[in-house]
């Protein structure tokens, strides 16, 4: 535990698996008191137990972020209470990805994805950021995606929501930054933890990149720790690409 976030409090949504879990664990390892949020109490308890076993501080708050202002406000209130009255860091990570083409997307699916991926973080930020601004400090970190800028055949709906969230990042930086609240985003590449011996279909998407492999959730978490901490005090409104070079460079195979 290095203590880069010692004394801070953090709420991480979608923190019961993959990137969200890695961020929650990394924050706790750096000294933050973390609220792990998600729909599954069983998986949430597992994450909290793992953090506490390493000497960290964590609590679980169940939330089904359906896009309603009520759900976001309820999570903000419960998390604030669990964290002793304040949230210093908010990570908007929760999201859903439907593997559907445009023609296969009906209105119900469209509304559901926008509700979870855009409306929920919008209203959660609206519930949390003003208190940060009143305190004169805070950090909001949104999770974007590389496919917001590099199109793939079955990602139109999801990528458009991540594009919206990256746009909100810049708007919120302008809105809350003058009050001491830094708002930034991370754009991960393909991040999965395949089982030993398993070939994940996402691996092909990282062919031709400088990294030449899928990312690990902990690599995204390292970026989140940086954006949450004092080392990023002069960083506002950016989208930090942590994608193995997927959106910036092409490697010619020999």
JSON list of C-alpha atoms in Angstrom, two decimals:
[
{"chain": "A", "resi": 1, "resn": "UNK", "atom": "CA", "xyz": [0.00, 0.00, 0.00]},
{"chain": "A", "resi": 2, "resn": "UNK", "atom": "CA", "xyz": [1.68, 3.22, -1.20]},
{"chain": "A", "resi": 3, "resn": "UNK", "atom": "CA", "xyz": [-0.86, 5.70, 0.14]},
{"chain": "A", "resi": 4, "resn": "UNK", "atom": "CA", "xyz": [-1.30, 7.87, -2.95]},
{"chain": "A", "resi": 5, "resn": "UNK", "atom": "CA", "xyz": [-5.02, 8.08, -2.11]},
{"chain": "A", "resi": 6, "resn": "UNK", "atom": "CA", "xyz": [-4.72, 7.96, 1.67]},
{"chain": "A", "resi": 7, "resn": "UNK", "atom": "CA", "xyz": [-7.61, 9.68, 3.40]},
{"chain": "A", "resi": 8, "resn": "UNK", "atom": "CA", "xyz": [-9.73, 9.79, 0.24]},
{"chain": "A", "resi": 9, "resn": "UNK", "atom": "CA", "xyz": [-13.13, 8.22, -0.28]},
{"chain": "A", "resi": 10, "resn": "UNK", "atom": "CA", "xyz": [-14.29, 6.71, -3.56]},
{"chain": "A", "resi": 11, "resn": "UNK", "atom": "CA", "xyz": [-17.42, 5.32, -5.20]},
{"chain": "A", "resi": 12, "resn": "UNK", "atom": "CA", "xyz": [-16.84, 2.90, -8.08]},
{"chain": "A", "resi": 13, "resn": "UNK", "atom": "CA", "xyz": [-19.86, 1.71, -10.07]},
{"chain": "A", "resi": 14, "resn": "UNK", "atom": "CA", "xyz": [-19.87, -1.67, -11.75]},
{"chain": "A", "resi": 15, "resn": "UNK", "atom": "CA", "xyz": [-17.12, -2.68, -9.33]},
{"chain": "A", "resi": 16, "resn": "UNK", "atom": "CA", "xyz": [-17.93, -6.38, -8.94]},
{"chain": "A", "resi": 17, "resn": "UNK", "atom": "CA", "xyz": [-15.93, -7.58, -11.96]},
{"chain": "A", "resi": 18, "resn": "UNK", "atom": "CA", "xyz": [-13.21, -6.83, -14.52]},
{"chain": "A", "resi": 19, "resn": "UNK", "atom": "CA", "xyz": [-12.19, -3.15, -14.82]},
{"chain": "A", "resi": 20, "resn": "UNK", "atom": "CA", "xyz": [-14.44, -1.85, -12.04]},
{"chain": "A", "resi": 21, "resn": "UNK", "atom": "CA", "xyz": [-13.16, -4.42, -9.57]},
{"chain": "A", "resi": 22, "resn": "UNK", "atom": "CA", "xyz": [-9.55, -3.72, -10.48]},
{"chain": "A", "resi": 23, "resn": "UNK", "atom": "CA", "xyz": [-10.08, 0.02, -9.95]},
{"chain": "A", "resi": 24, "resn": "UNK", "atom": "CA", "xyz": [-11.76, -0.51, -6.58]},
{"chain": "A", "resi": 25, "resn": "UNK", "atom": "CA", "xyz": [-8.94, -2.78, -5.46]},
{"chain": "A", "resi": 26, "resn": "UNK", "atom": "CA", "xyz": [-6.24, -0.41, -6.69]},
{"chain": "A", "resi": 27, "resn": "UNK", "atom": "CA", "xyz": [-7.85, 2.56, -4.93]},
{"chain": "A", "resi": 28, "resn": "UNK", "atom": "CA", "xyz": [-8.05, 0.60, -1.68]},
{"chain": "A", "resi": 29, "resn": "UNK", "atom": "CA", "xyz": [-4.42, -0.51, -2.06]},
{"chain": "A", "resi": 30, "resn": "UNK", "atom": "CA", "xyz": [-3.50, 3.17, -2.32]},
{"chain": "A", "resi": 31, "resn": "UNK", "atom": "CA", "xyz": [-5.30, 3.99, 0.94]},
{"chain": "A", "resi": 32, "resn": "UNK", "atom": "CA", "xyz": [-8.77, 5.06, -0.17]},
{"chain": "A", "resi": 33, "resn": "UNK", "atom": "CA", "xyz": [-11.97, 3.96, 1.55]},
{"chain": "A", "resi": 34, "resn": "UNK", "atom": "CA", "xyz": [-13.97, 2.50, -1.32]},
{"chain": "A", "resi": 35, "resn": "UNK", "atom": "CA", "xyz": [-17.64, 1.82, -1.90]},
{"chain": "A", "resi": 36, "resn": "UNK", "atom": "CA", "xyz": [-17.95, -1.12, -4.25]},
{"chain": "A", "resi": 37, "resn": "UNK", "atom": "CA", "xyz": [-21.24, -0.84, -6.14]},
{"chain": "A", "resi": 38, "resn": "UNK", "atom": "CA", "xyz": [-23.04, -3.30, -8.38]},
{"chain": "A", "resi": 39, "resn": "UNK", "atom": "CA", "xyz": [-26.13, -5.44, -8.71]},
{"chain": "A", "resi": 40, "resn": "UNK", "atom": "CA", "xyz": [-24.78, -8.70, -7.27]},
{"chain": "A", "resi": 41, "resn": "UNK", "atom": "CA", "xyz": [-24.46, -8.77, -3.50]},
{"chain": "A", "resi": 42, "resn": "UNK", "atom": "CA", "xyz": [-22.56, -12.05, -3.69]},
{"chain": "A", "resi": 43, "resn": "UNK", "atom": "CA", "xyz": [-19.90, -10.72, -6.05]},
{"chain": "A", "resi": 44, "resn": "UNK", "atom": "CA", "xyz": [-19.81, -7.42, -4.17]},
{"chain": "A", "resi": 45, "resn": "UNK", "atom": "CA", "xyz": [-19.10, -9.21, -0.91]},
{"chain": "A", "resi": 46, "resn": "UNK", "atom": "CA", "xyz": [-16.32, -11.15, -2.62]},
{"chain": "A", "resi": 47, "resn": "UNK", "atom": "CA", "xyz": [-14.62, -7.92, -3.75]},
{"chain": "A", "resi": 48, "resn": "UNK", "atom": "CA", "xyz": [-15.01, -6.29, -0.34]},
{"chain": "A", "resi": 49, "resn": "UNK", "atom": "CA", "xyz": [-13.62, -9.36, 1.41]},
{"chain": "A", "resi": 50, "resn": "UNK", "atom": "CA", "xyz": [-10.62, -9.43, -0.92]},
{"chain": "A", "resi": 51, "resn": "UNK", "atom": "CA", "xyz": [-9.89, -5.76, -0.24]},
{"chain": "A", "resi": 52, "resn": "UNK", "atom": "CA", "xyz": [-10.22, -6.15, 3.51]},
{"chain": "A", "resi": 53, "resn": "UNK", "atom": "CA", "xyz": [-8.00, -9.24, 3.47]},
{"chain": "A", "resi": 54, "resn": "UNK", "atom": "CA", "xyz": [-5.21, -7.01, 2.16]},
{"chain": "A", "resi": 55, "resn": "UNK", "atom": "CA", "xyz": [-5.80, -4.44, 4.87]},
{"chain": "A", "resi": 56, "resn": "UNK", "atom": "CA", "xyz": [-7.93, -2.05, 2.82]},
{"chain": "A", "resi": 57, "resn": "UNK", "atom": "CA", "xyz": [-11.23, -0.36, 3.63]},
{"chain": "A", "resi": 58, "resn": "UNK", "atom": "CA", "xyz": [-14.30, -1.18, 1.55]},
{"chain": "A", "resi": 59, "resn": "UNK", "atom": "CA", "xyz": [-18.06, -1.47, 1.79]},
{"chain": "A", "resi": 60, "resn": "UNK", "atom": "CA", "xyz": [-20.62, -2.75, -0.68]},
{"chain": "A", "resi": 61, "resn": "UNK", "atom": "CA", "xyz": [-23.70, -0.79, -1.74]},
{"chain": "A", "resi": 62, "resn": "UNK", "atom": "CA", "xyz": [-26.11, -2.59, -4.05]},
{"chain": "A", "resi": 63, "resn": "UNK", "atom": "CA", "xyz": [-27.43, -0.57, -6.97]},
{"chain": "A", "resi": 64, "resn": "UNK", "atom": "CA", "xyz": [-29.28, -1.25, -10.19]},
{"chain": "A", "resi": 65, "resn": "UNK", "atom": "CA", "xyz": [-28.48, 1.88, -12.16]},
{"chain": "A", "resi": 66, "resn": "UNK", "atom": "CA", "xyz": [-31.41, 1.83, -14.56]},
{"chain": "A", "resi": 67, "resn": "UNK", "atom": "CA", "xyz": [-30.99, 5.42, -15.69]},
{"chain": "A", "resi": 68, "resn": "UNK", "atom": "CA", "xyz": [-33.61, 6.89, -13.40]},
{"chain": "A", "resi": 69, "resn": "UNK", "atom": "CA", "xyz": [-32.57, 9.92, -11.34]},
{"chain": "A", "resi": 70, "resn": "UNK", "atom": "CA", "xyz": [-34.00, 8.13, -8.29]},
{"chain": "A", "resi": 71, "resn": "UNK", "atom": "CA", "xyz": [-31.63, 5.16, -8.60]},
{"chain": "A", "resi": 72, "resn": "UNK", "atom": "CA", "xyz": [-28.58, 7.38, -9.04]},
{"chain": "A", "resi": 73, "resn": "UNK", "atom": "CA", "xyz": [-29.55, 9.65, -6.16]},
{"chain": "A", "resi": 74, "resn": "UNK", "atom": "CA", "xyz": [-30.19, 6.68, -3.89]},
{"chain": "A", "resi": 75, "resn": "UNK", "atom": "CA", "xyz": [-26.74, 5.27, -4.63]},
{"chain": "A", "resi": 76, "resn": "UNK", "atom": "CA", "xyz": [-25.13, 8.64, -4.03]},
{"chain": "A", "resi": 77, "resn": "UNK", "atom": "CA", "xyz": [-26.87, 8.98, -0.68]},
{"chain": "A", "resi": 78, "resn": "UNK", "atom": "CA", "xyz": [-26.04, 5.45, 0.51]},
{"chain": "A", "resi": 79, "resn": "UNK", "atom": "CA", "xyz": [-22.44, 5.68, -0.63]},
{"chain": "A", "resi": 80, "resn": "UNK", "atom": "CA", "xyz": [-21.99, 9.08, 1.03]},
{"chain": "A", "resi": 81, "resn": "UNK", "atom": "CA", "xyz": [-23.29, 7.64, 4.27]},
{"chain": "A", "resi": 82, "resn": "UNK", "atom": "CA", "xyz": [-21.06, 4.54, 4.05]},
{"chain": "A", "resi": 83, "resn": "UNK", "atom": "CA", "xyz": [-18.04, 6.75, 3.38]},
{"chain": "A", "resi": 84, "resn": "UNK", "atom": "CA", "xyz": [-18.56, 8.94, 6.40]},
{"chain": "A", "resi": 85, "resn": "UNK", "atom": "CA", "xyz": [-20.30, 11.88, 4.77]},
{"chain": "A", "resi": 86, "resn": "UNK", "atom": "CA", "xyz": [-18.39, 12.62, 1.59]},
{"chain": "A", "resi": 87, "resn": "UNK", "atom": "CA", "xyz": [-17.31, 11.20, -1.78]},
{"chain": "A", "resi": 88, "resn": "UNK", "atom": "CA", "xyz": [-13.95, 12.46, -3.01]},
{"chain": "A", "resi": 89, "resn": "UNK", "atom": "CA", "xyz": [-13.70, 10.29, -6.13]},
{"chain": "A", "resi": 90, "resn": "UNK", "atom": "CA", "xyz": [-16.45, 9.02, -8.42]},
{"chain": "A", "resi": 91, "resn": "UNK", "atom": "CA", "xyz": [-15.77, 6.41, -11.08]},
{"chain": "A", "resi": 92, "resn": "UNK", "atom": "CA", "xyz": [-18.57, 5.98, -13.61]},
{"chain": "A", "resi": 93, "resn": "UNK", "atom": "CA", "xyz": [-17.70, 2.51, -14.84]},
{"chain": "A", "resi": 94, "resn": "UNK", "atom": "CA", "xyz": [-20.97, 0.55, -14.96]},
{"chain": "A", "resi": 95, "resn": "UNK", "atom": "CA", "xyz": [-22.22, -0.17, -18.46]},
{"chain": "A", "resi": 96, "resn": "UNK", "atom": "CA", "xyz": [-23.74, -2.78, -20.73]},
{"chain": "A", "resi": 97, "resn": "UNK", "atom": "CA", "xyz": [-22.67, -3.92, -24.18]},
{"chain": "A", "resi": 98, "resn": "UNK", "atom": "CA", "xyz": [-25.20, -5.55, -26.51]},
{"chain": "A", "resi": 99, "resn": "UNK", "atom": "CA", "xyz": [-23.59, -7.41, -29.39]},
{"chain": "A", "resi": 100, "resn": "UNK", "atom": "CA", "xyz": [-26.17, -6.32, -31.93]},
{"chain": "A", "resi": 101, "resn": "UNK", "atom": "CA", "xyz": [-26.08, -4.63, -35.30]},
{"chain": "A", "resi": 102, "resn": "UNK", "atom": "CA", "xyz": [-28.06, -1.48, -35.99]},
{"chain": "A", "resi": 103, "resn": "UNK", "atom": "CA", "xyz": [-30.76, -3.43, -37.82]},
{"chain": "A", "resi": 104, "resn": "UNK", "atom": "CA", "xyz": [-31.09, -5.85, -34.91]},
{"chain": "A", "resi": 105, "resn": "UNK", "atom": "CA", "xyz": [-31.47, -3.10, -32.31]},
{"chain": "A", "resi": 106, "resn": "UNK", "atom": "CA", "xyz": [-35.03, -2.44, -31.24]},
{"chain": "A", "resi": 107, "resn": "UNK", "atom": "CA", "xyz": [-36.28, 0.54, -29.27]},
{"chain": "A", "resi": 108, "resn": "UNK", "atom": "CA", "xyz": [-36.32, -1.33, -25.97]},
{"chain": "A", "resi": 109, "resn": "UNK", "atom": "CA", "xyz": [-32.65, -2.28, -26.32]},
{"chain": "A", "resi": 110, "resn": "UNK", "atom": "CA", "xyz": [-31.73, 1.23, -27.45]},
{"chain": "A", "resi": 111, "resn": "UNK", "atom": "CA", "xyz": [-33.42, 2.85, -24.45]},
{"chain": "A", "resi": 112, "resn": "UNK", "atom": "CA", "xyz": [-31.95, 0.33, -22.01]},
{"chain": "A", "resi": 113, "resn": "UNK", "atom": "CA", "xyz": [-28.37, 0.84, -23.18]},
{"chain": "A", "resi": 114, "resn": "UNK", "atom": "CA", "xyz": [-28.65, 4.62, -23.14]},
{"chain": "A", "resi": 115, "resn": "UNK", "atom": "CA", "xyz": [-30.29, 4.48, -19.71]},
{"chain": "A", "resi": 116, "resn": "UNK", "atom": "CA", "xyz": [-27.47, 2.46, -18.15]},
{"chain": "A", "resi": 117, "resn": "UNK", "atom": "CA", "xyz": [-24.52, 3.91, -20.08]},
{"chain": "A", "resi": 118, "resn": "UNK", "atom": "CA", "xyz": [-25.47, 7.59, -20.29]},
{"chain": "A", "resi": 119, "resn": "UNK", "atom": "CA", "xyz": [-28.42, 8.56, -18.08]},
{"chain": "A", "resi": 120, "resn": "UNK", "atom": "CA", "xyz": [-27.18, 6.70, -15.00]},
{"chain": "A", "resi": 121, "resn": "UNK", "atom": "CA", "xyz": [-23.73, 8.35, -14.92]},
{"chain": "A", "resi": 122, "resn": "UNK", "atom": "CA", "xyz": [-25.29, 11.69, -15.85]},
{"chain": "A", "resi": 123, "resn": "UNK", "atom": "CA", "xyz": [-27.63, 11.69, -12.87]},
{"chain": "A", "resi": 124, "resn": "UNK", "atom": "CA", "xyz": [-25.05, 10.12, -10.54]},
{"chain": "A", "resi": 125, "resn": "UNK", "atom": "CA", "xyz": [-22.57, 12.86, -11.39]},
{"chain": "A", "resi": 126, "resn": "UNK", "atom": "CA", "xyz": [-25.35, 15.41, -10.89]},
{"chain": "A", "resi": 127, "resn": "UNK", "atom": "CA", "xyz": [-25.92, 13.95, -7.42]},
{"chain": "A", "resi": 128, "resn": "UNK", "atom": "CA", "xyz": [-22.26, 13.79, -6.41]},
{"chain": "A", "resi": 129, "resn": "UNK", "atom": "CA", "xyz": [-20.28, 16.56, -8.13]},
{"chain": "A", "resi": 130, "resn": "UNK", "atom": "CA", "xyz": [-22.03, 19.57, -6.51]},
{"chain": "A", "resi": 131, "resn": "UNK", "atom": "CA", "xyz": [-20.93, 18.43, -3.05]},
{"chain": "A", "resi": 132, "resn": "UNK", "atom": "CA", "xyz": [-17.39, 18.02, -4.37]},
{"chain": "A", "resi": 133, "resn": "UNK", "atom": "CA", "xyz": [-17.57, 21.53, -5.79]},
{"chain": "A", "resi": 134, "resn": "UNK", "atom": "CA", "xyz": [-18.80, 22.89, -2.47]},
{"chain": "A", "resi": 135, "resn": "UNK", "atom": "CA", "xyz": [-15.83, 21.21, -0.75]},
{"chain": "A", "resi": 136, "resn": "UNK", "atom": "CA", "xyz": [-13.49, 22.66, -3.37]},
{"chain": "A", "resi": 137, "resn": "UNK", "atom": "CA", "xyz": [-11.97, 19.36, -4.49]},
{"chain": "A", "resi": 138, "resn": "UNK", "atom": "CA", "xyz": [-12.85, 16.04, -6.08]},
{"chain": "A", "resi": 139, "resn": "UNK", "atom": "CA", "xyz": [-12.30, 13.81, -9.08]},
{"chain": "A", "resi": 140, "resn": "UNK", "atom": "CA", "xyz": [-14.73, 12.22, -11.50]},
{"chain": "A", "resi": 141, "resn": "UNK", "atom": "CA", "xyz": [-13.46, 9.51, -13.84]},
{"chain": "A", "resi": 142, "resn": "UNK", "atom": "CA", "xyz": [-15.62, 8.22, -16.68]},
{"chain": "A", "resi": 143, "resn": "UNK", "atom": "CA", "xyz": [-14.97, 5.02, -18.60]},
{"chain": "A", "resi": 144, "resn": "UNK", "atom": "CA", "xyz": [-15.14, 5.52, -22.34]},
{"chain": "A", "resi": 145, "resn": "UNK", "atom": "CA", "xyz": [-14.11, 3.06, -25.04]},
{"chain": "A", "resi": 146, "resn": "UNK", "atom": "CA", "xyz": [-11.77, 2.83, -28.00]},
{"chain": "A", "resi": 147, "resn": "UNK", "atom": "CA", "xyz": [-14.71, 2.02, -30.26]},
{"chain": "A", "resi": 148, "resn": "UNK", "atom": "CA", "xyz": [-16.08, 5.51, -29.67]},
{"chain": "A", "resi": 149, "resn": "UNK", "atom": "CA", "xyz": [-13.46, 6.61, -32.23]},
{"chain": "A", "resi": 150, "resn": "UNK", "atom": "CA", "xyz": [-12.70, 3.49, -34.24]},
{"chain": "A", "resi": 151, "resn": "UNK", "atom": "CA", "xyz": [-15.80, 1.86, -35.66]},
{"chain": "A", "resi": 152, "resn": "UNK", "atom": "CA", "xyz": [-16.49, -1.86, -35.54]},
{"chain": "A", "resi": 153, "resn": "UNK", "atom": "CA", "xyz": [-19.41, -3.62, -37.27]},
{"chain": "A", "resi": 154, "resn": "UNK", "atom": "CA", "xyz": [-21.43, -4.53, -34.17]},
{"chain": "A", "resi": 155, "resn": "UNK", "atom": "CA", "xyz": [-20.76, -1.60, -31.90]},
{"chain": "A", "resi": 156, "resn": "UNK", "atom": "CA", "xyz": [-22.91, 1.27, -33.14]},
{"chain": "A", "resi": 157, "resn": "UNK", "atom": "CA", "xyz": [-25.20, 1.56, -30.12]},
{"chain": "A", "resi": 158, "resn": "UNK", "atom": "CA", "xyz": [-22.57, 1.00, -27.44]},
{"chain": "A", "resi": 159, "resn": "UNK", "atom": "CA", "xyz": [-19.97, 3.18, -29.12]},
{"chain": "A", "resi": 160, "resn": "UNK", "atom": "CA", "xyz": [-22.43, 6.05, -29.41]},
{"chain": "A", "resi": 161, "resn": "UNK", "atom": "CA", "xyz": [-23.07, 5.92, -25.65]},
{"chain": "A", "resi": 162, "resn": "UNK", "atom": "CA", "xyz": [-19.35, 6.00, -24.94]},
{"chain": "A", "resi": 163, "resn": "UNK", "atom": "CA", "xyz": [-18.97, 8.91, -27.33]},
{"chain": "A", "resi": 164, "resn": "UNK", "atom": "CA", "xyz": [-21.64, 10.70, -25.33]},
{"chain": "A", "resi": 165, "resn": "UNK", "atom": "CA", "xyz": [-19.83, 9.98, -22.07]},
{"chain": "A", "resi": 166, "resn": "UNK", "atom": "CA", "xyz": [-16.54, 11.28, -23.47]},
{"chain": "A", "resi": 167, "resn": "UNK", "atom": "CA", "xyz": [-18.33, 14.48, -24.56]},
{"chain": "A", "resi": 168, "resn": "UNK", "atom": "CA", "xyz": [-19.85, 14.82, -21.09]},
{"chain": "A", "resi": 169, "resn": "UNK", "atom": "CA", "xyz": [-16.34, 14.49, -19.66]},
{"chain": "A", "resi": 170, "resn": "UNK", "atom": "CA", "xyz": [-15.26, 17.67, -21.43]},
{"chain": "A", "resi": 171, "resn": "UNK", "atom": "CA", "xyz": [-18.48, 19.50, -20.59]},
{"chain": "A", "resi": 172, "resn": "UNK", "atom": "CA", "xyz": [-18.26, 18.54, -16.91]},
{"chain": "A", "resi": 173, "resn": "UNK", "atom": "CA", "xyz": [-14.61, 19.57, -16.80]},
{"chain": "A", "resi": 174, "resn": "UNK", "atom": "CA", "xyz": [-15.70, 23.04, -17.90]},
{"chain": "A", "resi": 175, "resn": "UNK", "atom": "CA", "xyz": [-18.67, 23.07, -15.52]},
{"chain": "A", "resi": 176, "resn": "UNK", "atom": "CA", "xyz": [-17.06, 21.75, -12.35]},
{"chain": "A", "resi": 177, "resn": "UNK", "atom": "CA", "xyz": [-13.35, 22.37, -12.90]},
{"chain": "A", "resi": 178, "resn": "UNK", "atom": "CA", "xyz": [-13.37, 26.00, -11.73]},
{"chain": "A", "resi": 179, "resn": "UNK", "atom": "CA", "xyz": [-14.71, 24.73, -8.37]},
{"chain": "A", "resi": 180, "resn": "UNK", "atom": "CA", "xyz": [-11.83, 22.29, -7.92]},
{"chain": "A", "resi": 181, "resn": "UNK", "atom": "CA", "xyz": [-13.43, 19.16, -9.36]},
{"chain": "A", "resi": 182, "resn": "UNK", "atom": "CA", "xyz": [-11.34, 17.44, -12.03]},
{"chain": "A", "resi": 183, "resn": "UNK", "atom": "CA", "xyz": [-13.29, 15.41, -14.59]},
{"chain": "A", "resi": 184, "resn": "UNK", "atom": "CA", "xyz": [-11.45, 13.05, -16.94]},
{"chain": "A", "resi": 185, "resn": "UNK", "atom": "CA", "xyz": [-12.06, 9.81, -18.79]},
{"chain": "A", "resi": 186, "resn": "UNK", "atom": "CA", "xyz": [-10.19, 6.61, -19.58]},
{"chain": "A", "resi": 187, "resn": "UNK", "atom": "CA", "xyz": [-10.65, 4.89, -22.93]},
{"chain": "A", "resi": 188, "resn": "UNK", "atom": "CA", "xyz": [-9.64, 1.24, -22.53]},
{"chain": "A", "resi": 189, "resn": "UNK", "atom": "CA", "xyz": [-8.78, -1.12, -25.35]},
{"chain": "A", "resi": 190, "resn": "UNK", "atom": "CA", "xyz": [-9.98, -4.72, -25.34]},
{"chain": "A", "resi": 191, "resn": "UNK", "atom": "CA", "xyz": [-9.64, -5.78, -21.71]},
{"chain": "A", "resi": 192, "resn": "UNK", "atom": "CA", "xyz": [-10.47, -9.32, -20.70]},
{"chain": "A", "resi": 193, "resn": "UNK", "atom": "CA", "xyz": [-9.02, -11.98, -18.45]},
{"chain": "A", "resi": 194, "resn": "UNK", "atom": "CA", "xyz": [-9.45, -15.25, -20.38]},
{"chain": "A", "resi": 195, "resn": "UNK", "atom": "CA", "xyz": [-9.27, -18.53, -18.54]},
{"chain": "A", "resi": 196, "resn": "UNK", "atom": "CA", "xyz": [-5.98, -20.44, -18.85]},
{"chain": "A", "resi": 197, "resn": "UNK", "atom": "CA", "xyz": [-5.78, -21.98, -22.31]},
{"chain": "A", "resi": 198, "resn": "UNK", "atom": "CA", "xyz": [-8.79, -20.02, -23.58]},
{"chain": "A", "resi": 199, "resn": "UNK", "atom": "CA", "xyz": [-8.54, -17.98, -26.76]},
{"chain": "A", "resi": 200, "resn": "UNK", "atom": "CA", "xyz": [-10.81, -14.96, -26.34]},
{"chain": "A", "resi": 201, "resn": "UNK", "atom": "CA", "xyz": [-12.48, -13.61, -29.50]},
{"chain": "A", "resi": 202, "resn": "UNK", "atom": "CA", "xyz": [-11.39, -10.11, -28.52]},
{"chain": "A", "resi": 203, "resn": "UNK", "atom": "CA", "xyz": [-7.75, -11.00, -29.09]},
{"chain": "A", "resi": 204, "resn": "UNK", "atom": "CA", "xyz": [-8.11, -10.58, -32.84]},
{"chain": "A", "resi": 205, "resn": "UNK", "atom": "CA", "xyz": [-9.11, -6.94, -32.31]},
{"chain": "A", "resi": 206, "resn": "UNK", "atom": "CA", "xyz": [-5.67, -6.22, -30.86]},
{"chain": "A", "resi": 207, "resn": "UNK", "atom": "CA", "xyz": [-3.78, -7.69, -33.81]},
{"chain": "A", "resi": 208, "resn": "UNK", "atom": "CA", "xyz": [-1.74, -5.03, -35.56]},
{"chain": "A", "resi": 209, "resn": "UNK", "atom": "CA", "xyz": [-1.40, -2.86, -32.46]},
{"chain": "A", "resi": 210, "resn": "UNK", "atom": "CA", "xyz": [1.90, -1.94, -30.80]},
{"chain": "A", "resi": 211, "resn": "UNK", "atom": "CA", "xyz": [0.93, -3.97, -27.72]},
{"chain": "A", "resi": 212, "resn": "UNK", "atom": "CA", "xyz": [-0.17, -6.96, -29.78]},
{"chain": "A", "resi": 213, "resn": "UNK", "atom": "CA", "xyz": [-2.36, -8.31, -27.00]},
{"chain": "A", "resi": 214, "resn": "UNK", "atom": "CA", "xyz": [-5.45, -7.66, -24.94]},
{"chain": "A", "resi": 215, "resn": "UNK", "atom": "CA", "xyz": [-5.14, -5.48, -21.89]},
{"chain": "A", "resi": 216, "resn": "UNK", "atom": "CA", "xyz": [-5.37, -6.41, -18.25]},
{"chain": "A", "resi": 217, "resn": "UNK", "atom": "CA", "xyz": [-7.86, -4.75, -15.93]},
{"chain": "A", "resi": 218, "resn": "UNK", "atom": "CA", "xyz": [-5.07, -3.72, -13.57]},
{"chain": "A", "resi": 219, "resn": "UNK", "atom": "CA", "xyz": [-3.52, -1.65, -16.38]},
{"chain": "A", "resi": 220, "resn": "UNK", "atom": "CA", "xyz": [-6.69, 0.42, -16.57]},
{"chain": "A", "resi": 221, "resn": "UNK", "atom": "CA", "xyz": [-6.72, 0.67, -12.77]},
{"chain": "A", "resi": 222, "resn": "UNK", "atom": "CA", "xyz": [-3.21, 2.17, -12.75]},
{"chain": "A", "resi": 223, "resn": "UNK", "atom": "CA", "xyz": [-4.48, 4.96, -15.02]},
{"chain": "A", "resi": 224, "resn": "UNK", "atom": "CA", "xyz": [-7.47, 5.52, -12.73]},
{"chain": "A", "resi": 225, "resn": "UNK", "atom": "CA", "xyz": [-5.20, 5.88, -9.69]},
{"chain": "A", "resi": 226, "resn": "UNK", "atom": "CA", "xyz": [-3.20, 8.50, -11.57]},
{"chain": "A", "resi": 227, "resn": "UNK", "atom": "CA", "xyz": [-6.27, 10.51, -12.59]},
{"chain": "A", "resi": 228, "resn": "UNK", "atom": "CA", "xyz": [-7.72, 10.30, -9.07]},
{"chain": "A", "resi": 229, "resn": "UNK", "atom": "CA", "xyz": [-4.57, 11.47, -7.32]},
{"chain": "A", "resi": 230, "resn": "UNK", "atom": "CA", "xyz": [-2.63, 14.67, -6.81]},
{"chain": "A", "resi": 231, "resn": "UNK", "atom": "CA", "xyz": [-0.19, 13.80, -9.60]},
{"chain": "A", "resi": 232, "resn": "UNK", "atom": "CA", "xyz": [-2.98, 14.69, -12.04]},
{"chain": "A", "resi": 233, "resn": "UNK", "atom": "CA", "xyz": [-3.79, 18.01, -10.38]},
{"chain": "A", "resi": 234, "resn": "UNK", "atom": "CA", "xyz": [-3.29, 19.88, -13.68]},
{"chain": "A", "resi": 235, "resn": "UNK", "atom": "CA", "xyz": [-5.26, 17.38, -15.79]},
{"chain": "A", "resi": 236, "resn": "UNK", "atom": "CA", "xyz": [-8.79, 18.39, -16.79]},
{"chain": "A", "resi": 237, "resn": "UNK", "atom": "CA", "xyz": [-11.16, 17.13, -19.47]},
{"chain": "A", "resi": 238, "resn": "UNK", "atom": "CA", "xyz": [-8.93, 14.56, -21.15]},
{"chain": "A", "resi": 239, "resn": "UNK", "atom": "CA", "xyz": [-9.70, 11.11, -22.52]},
{"chain": "A", "resi": 240, "resn": "UNK", "atom": "CA", "xyz": [-6.69, 8.98, -21.61]},
{"chain": "A", "resi": 241, "resn": "UNK", "atom": "CA", "xyz": [-6.25, 6.16, -24.11]},
{"chain": "A", "resi": 242, "resn": "UNK", "atom": "CA", "xyz": [-5.09, 2.98, -22.39]},
{"chain": "A", "resi": 243, "resn": "UNK", "atom": "CA", "xyz": [-5.65, 0.73, -25.37]},
{"chain": "A", "resi": 244, "resn": "UNK", "atom": "CA", "xyz": [-2.35, -0.78, -26.42]},
{"chain": "A", "resi": 245, "resn": "UNK", "atom": "CA", "xyz": [-2.16, 1.75, -29.24]},
{"chain": "A", "resi": 246, "resn": "UNK", "atom": "CA", "xyz": [-5.37, 0.54, -30.89]},
{"chain": "A", "resi": 247, "resn": "UNK", "atom": "CA", "xyz": [-6.58, 4.02, -31.87]},
{"chain": "A", "resi": 248, "resn": "UNK", "atom": "CA", "xyz": [-3.23, 5.68, -32.50]},
{"chain": "A", "resi": 249, "resn": "UNK", "atom": "CA", "xyz": [-0.83, 3.35, -34.30]},
{"chain": "A", "resi": 250, "resn": "UNK", "atom": "CA", "xyz": [-0.79, 0.47, -36.76]},
{"chain": "A", "resi": 251, "resn": "UNK", "atom": "CA", "xyz": [1.92, -2.17, -36.85]},
{"chain": "A", "resi": 252, "resn": "UNK", "atom": "CA", "xyz": [2.63, -3.90, -40.14]},
{"chain": "A", "resi": 253, "resn": "UNK", "atom": "CA", "xyz": [2.98, -7.62, -39.59]},
{"chain": "A", "resi": 254, "resn": "UNK", "atom": "CA", "xyz": [6.16, -9.14, -41.05]}
]
